[in-house]
Structures are given as C-alpha cells and as structure tokens.
C-alpha cells in the first residue's frame, strides 16, 4: 500500500475522534516511528509502496487509535525530558508538568551545591567535576514515592550519578516498566514494591534511614473529580496512578509531611507535583517547615510544592 493511501485512511477513519491537524500529527508520529521518516522526508515519500508488514502496522494503529487509545500506549514509548521511556497500560503517560517538577528539583539541587552530570539528551548542563564528591563528602540520597514508569528516578540518577536513588511503587507491573527504563538508561536504582500508604517508612524498607530529597507525583485526583477527567485518560491510563485511593485527595501529601520529620535529613528537600485545585490546602500541610513554596506550571496552574526542612 502507498503511504499516500494510508494517509487518506488515517483522515477518513479517525475523523470522528480527532481534528484534521491532530490526525496529520498522529500520522507523522507513526511515520517517524515505524518508517523513520520525518515530516519533510514524508512529503517526498508519499508515493512509496510499503511492505505488507509495514502496511499492517499502520492499519493496526488506525484501529487502535479509533478506540481512543493514546498513541504513546500504541507505540509503547514516549519522550520525556529529552529521553525515551517505555510505557504500557500499567503506568501513566509522562506529562510535561512532571518535566517541570524535575527542572525545579535539578535547579534547586545544583543551587545547593550538588554536582550534576552533563549528559547528552539535548539539554545542556554544566560539565560535572567527576572527581568531586557530591556534598560534604556524603552521598546524596533520593527517594521517589509512586514512581510508576520510573521517569523521575531515572532522570535524577542521570543528572546526579553519584546519588543513591530509591523508588517505591505499589504496582509490580509498573515496576517492571520502571526497571526496563532504568536498564535502558543504564541507571542503578533501588526499586521497592510496597504500598507506601500502609508502610511505616524505616530501614526495613530501604537501606537508607534518611533521604536528602523526597520527590513524588502521587495519585492526586479526588474521587469527586472523576467526572471532569477525560475518557481517554481514565479509560486507558491506570486509575490507581491517577485517583487518590480514599476520599482524601491529599492522603499521600499528609503522610509525606508527617514522615519528613523522621526520614528527611536536616536541610533536606521535598518536591511534589500537586492537584492544581488544592494548592493552598497542600501547602498548608507543610507550614511547619523552614521553607514551603507553591509554584505554578507553564499553564499558570498551581502545580508544584517545594519544601525545605
Ligand atoms: N496530571 C495527571 C492528570 O491530570 C494526574 C497525575 C496524578 O494524579 N499524579 O491526568
């Protein structure tokens, strides 16, 4: 089948669900992924005949897209922070808000003297001083709560290669993907499969007793907000990663705030992605800390909380 014919099929078959520009974009995403043709190359190759195997891939993609399945789940991967990550239906599709959370964390850590490793992902960081220990001759210890596909610990370990990074998640299926992502990026991370909310965080759980950084993008959508969430999100992404497990949408934040007393080091920092509607309530949980700041995302929504012990 010619590429031009497949393009027409995309437009005709998907027009009920997607706008014309969205279909154009989806078509070029699949051409890039399956045929390694970028947008410009695509224009000059519309007459090209595809093998049966390739044609079949596109027809399969069309039938999956028709159901509303996100293209990242069909491809089994997504770009995040300039890097490729595997994903499936057991983990959230990485969001730009979480990139902002990581930018904030990396910035604050660099500002407090931790050395970053410059690595080639298209983002420029200062070159590391590879001989120098992280800080105070002590290793930086990071904990990610509700790691899902592992995007947070992998990006942090890439930037702070000397850090000891632990990541917890309740879902064994999510952790399988997280481990695949850690391997893909050659990062060593301690993954822990536990129900964080029902664990007392202590040295039985990780070798570390205290962490310098606690970071989390926990499930933060309240049960009452269910009706506002798009079907393409709640129908395809794991609800366990989206919705708070109880009627208290802040249950994770409450536990993190309470436990920080014990498991966050002196001057340790907390970075949290939050529900945009619950900015001040979430911030309130951290009022006893020396610093607690509510920050907006690029769309102007309350989206992150930065806390210093
Ligand atoms: N930001 C996600 C969404 O709006 C929710 C992620 C989460 O609950 N942590 O779909």
JSON list of N, CA, C and O and ligand atoms in Angstrom, two decimals, residues 92 95 217-221 233 241-242 273, ligand 1:
[
{"chain": "A", "resi": 92, "resn": "UNK", "atom": "N", "xyz": [1.38, 5.74, 34.04]},
{"chain": "A", "resi": 92, "resn": "UNK", "atom": "CA", "xyz": [0.92, 6.99, 33.43]},
{"chain": "A", "resi": 92, "resn": "UNK", "atom": "C", "xyz": [1.78, 7.34, 32.23]},
{"chain": "A", "resi": 92, "resn": "UNK", "atom": "O", "xyz": [2.97, 7.02, 32.21]},
{"chain": "A", "resi": 95, "resn": "UNK", "atom": "N", "xyz": [3.92, 13.35, 31.74]},
{"chain": "A", "resi": 95, "resn": "UNK", "atom": "CA", "xyz": [3.31, 14.65, 31.47]},
{"chain": "A", "resi": 95, "resn": "UNK", "atom": "C", "xyz": [4.36, 15.76, 31.53]},
{"chain": "A", "resi": 95, "resn": "UNK", "atom": "O", "xyz": [5.32, 15.67, 32.31]},
{"chain": "A", "resi": 217, "resn": "UNK", "atom": "N", "xyz": [5.10, 12.32, 42.51]},
{"chain": "A", "resi": 217, "resn": "UNK", "atom": "CA", "xyz": [3.92, 12.72, 41.74]},
{"chain": "A", "resi": 217, "resn": "UNK", "atom": "C", "xyz": [2.88, 11.65, 42.04]},
{"chain": "A", "resi": 217, "resn": "UNK", "atom": "O", "xyz": [2.67, 10.74, 41.25]},
{"chain": "A", "resi": 218, "resn": "UNK", "atom": "N", "xyz": [2.26, 11.75, 43.22]},
{"chain": "A", "resi": 218, "resn": "UNK", "atom": "CA", "xyz": [1.35, 10.66, 43.63]},
{"chain": "A", "resi": 218, "resn": "UNK", "atom": "C", "xyz": [-0.02, 10.81, 42.95]},
{"chain": "A", "resi": 218, "resn": "UNK", "atom": "O", "xyz": [-0.26, 11.83, 42.31]},
{"chain": "A", "resi": 219, "resn": "UNK", "atom": "N", "xyz": [-0.88, 9.80, 43.11]},
{"chain": "A", "resi": 219, "resn": "UNK", "atom": "CA", "xyz": [-2.23, 9.97, 42.58]},
{"chain": "A", "resi": 219, "resn": "UNK", "atom": "C", "xyz": [-2.92, 11.10, 43.34]},
{"chain": "A", "resi": 219, "resn": "UNK", "atom": "O", "xyz": [-3.01, 11.03, 44.56]},
{"chain": "A", "resi": 220, "resn": "UNK", "atom": "N", "xyz": [-3.36, 12.12, 42.64]},
{"chain": "A", "resi": 220, "resn": "UNK", "atom": "CA", "xyz": [-3.90, 13.28, 43.36]},
{"chain": "A", "resi": 220, "resn": "UNK", "atom": "C", "xyz": [-5.26, 13.76, 42.88]},
{"chain": "A", "resi": 220, "resn": "UNK", "atom": "O", "xyz": [-5.72, 14.82, 43.24]},
{"chain": "A", "resi": 221, "resn": "UNK", "atom": "N", "xyz": [-5.90, 12.97, 42.04]},
{"chain": "A", "resi": 221, "resn": "UNK", "atom": "CA", "xyz": [-7.23, 13.41, 41.59]},
{"chain": "A", "resi": 221, "resn": "UNK", "atom": "C", "xyz": [-8.25, 12.87, 42.60]},
{"chain": "A", "resi": 221, "resn": "UNK", "atom": "O", "xyz": [-8.22, 11.68, 42.95]},
{"chain": "A", "resi": 233, "resn": "UNK", "atom": "N", "xyz": [-8.17, 9.55, 29.24]},
{"chain": "A", "resi": 233, "resn": "UNK", "atom": "CA", "xyz": [-7.23, 9.40, 30.36]},
{"chain": "A", "resi": 233, "resn": "UNK", "atom": "C", "xyz": [-7.69, 8.25, 31.24]},
{"chain": "A", "resi": 233, "resn": "UNK", "atom": "O", "xyz": [-7.01, 7.23, 31.40]},
{"chain": "A", "resi": 241, "resn": "UNK", "atom": "N", "xyz": [-3.00, 5.15, 39.48]},
{"chain": "A", "resi": 241, "resn": "UNK", "atom": "CA", "xyz": [-1.97, 6.19, 39.42]},
{"chain": "A", "resi": 241, "resn": "UNK", "atom": "C", "xyz": [-2.56, 7.59, 39.34]},
{"chain": "A", "resi": 241, "resn": "UNK", "atom": "O", "xyz": [-1.86, 8.58, 39.53]},
{"chain": "A", "resi": 242, "resn": "UNK", "atom": "N", "xyz": [-3.85, 7.66, 39.06]},
{"chain": "A", "resi": 242, "resn": "UNK", "atom": "CA", "xyz": [-4.50, 8.97, 38.88]},
{"chain": "A", "resi": 242, "resn": "UNK", "atom": "C", "xyz": [-5.29, 9.38, 40.12]},
{"chain": "A", "resi": 242, "resn": "UNK", "atom": "O", "xyz": [-5.18, 10.52, 40.59]},
{"chain": "A", "resi": 273, "resn": "UNK", "atom": "N", "xyz": [4.52, 17.10, 42.92]},
{"chain": "A", "resi": 273, "resn": "UNK", "atom": "CA", "xyz": [3.54, 17.56, 41.93]},
{"chain": "A", "resi": 273, "resn": "UNK", "atom": "C", "xyz": [2.19, 17.48, 42.62]},
{"chain": "A", "resi": 273, "resn": "UNK", "atom": "O", "xyz": [1.92, 16.54, 43.37]},
{"chain": "B", "resi": 1, "resn": "LIG", "atom": "N1", "xyz": [-1.57, 15.20, 35.93]},
{"chain": "B", "resi": 1, "resn": "LIG", "atom": "C1", "xyz": [-2.32, 13.99, 35.76]},
{"chain": "B", "resi": 1, "resn": "LIG", "atom": "C2", "xyz": [-3.63, 14.27, 35.06]},
{"chain": "B", "resi": 1, "resn": "LIG", "atom": "O1", "xyz": [-4.15, 15.35, 35.17]},
{"chain": "B", "resi": 1, "resn": "LIG", "atom": "C3", "xyz": [-2.60, 13.35, 37.10]},
{"chain": "B", "resi": 1, "resn": "LIG", "atom": "C4", "xyz": [-1.37, 12.74, 37.64]},
{"chain": "B", "resi": 1, "resn": "LIG", "atom": "C5", "xyz": [-1.54, 12.34, 39.06]},
{"chain": "B", "resi": 1, "resn": "LIG", "atom": "O2", "xyz": [-2.62, 12.08, 39.58]},
{"chain": "B", "resi": 1, "resn": "LIG", "atom": "N2", "xyz": [-0.45, 12.32, 39.71]},
{"chain": "B", "resi": 1, "resn": "LIG", "atom": "O3", "xyz": [-4.14, 13.45, 34.36]}
]
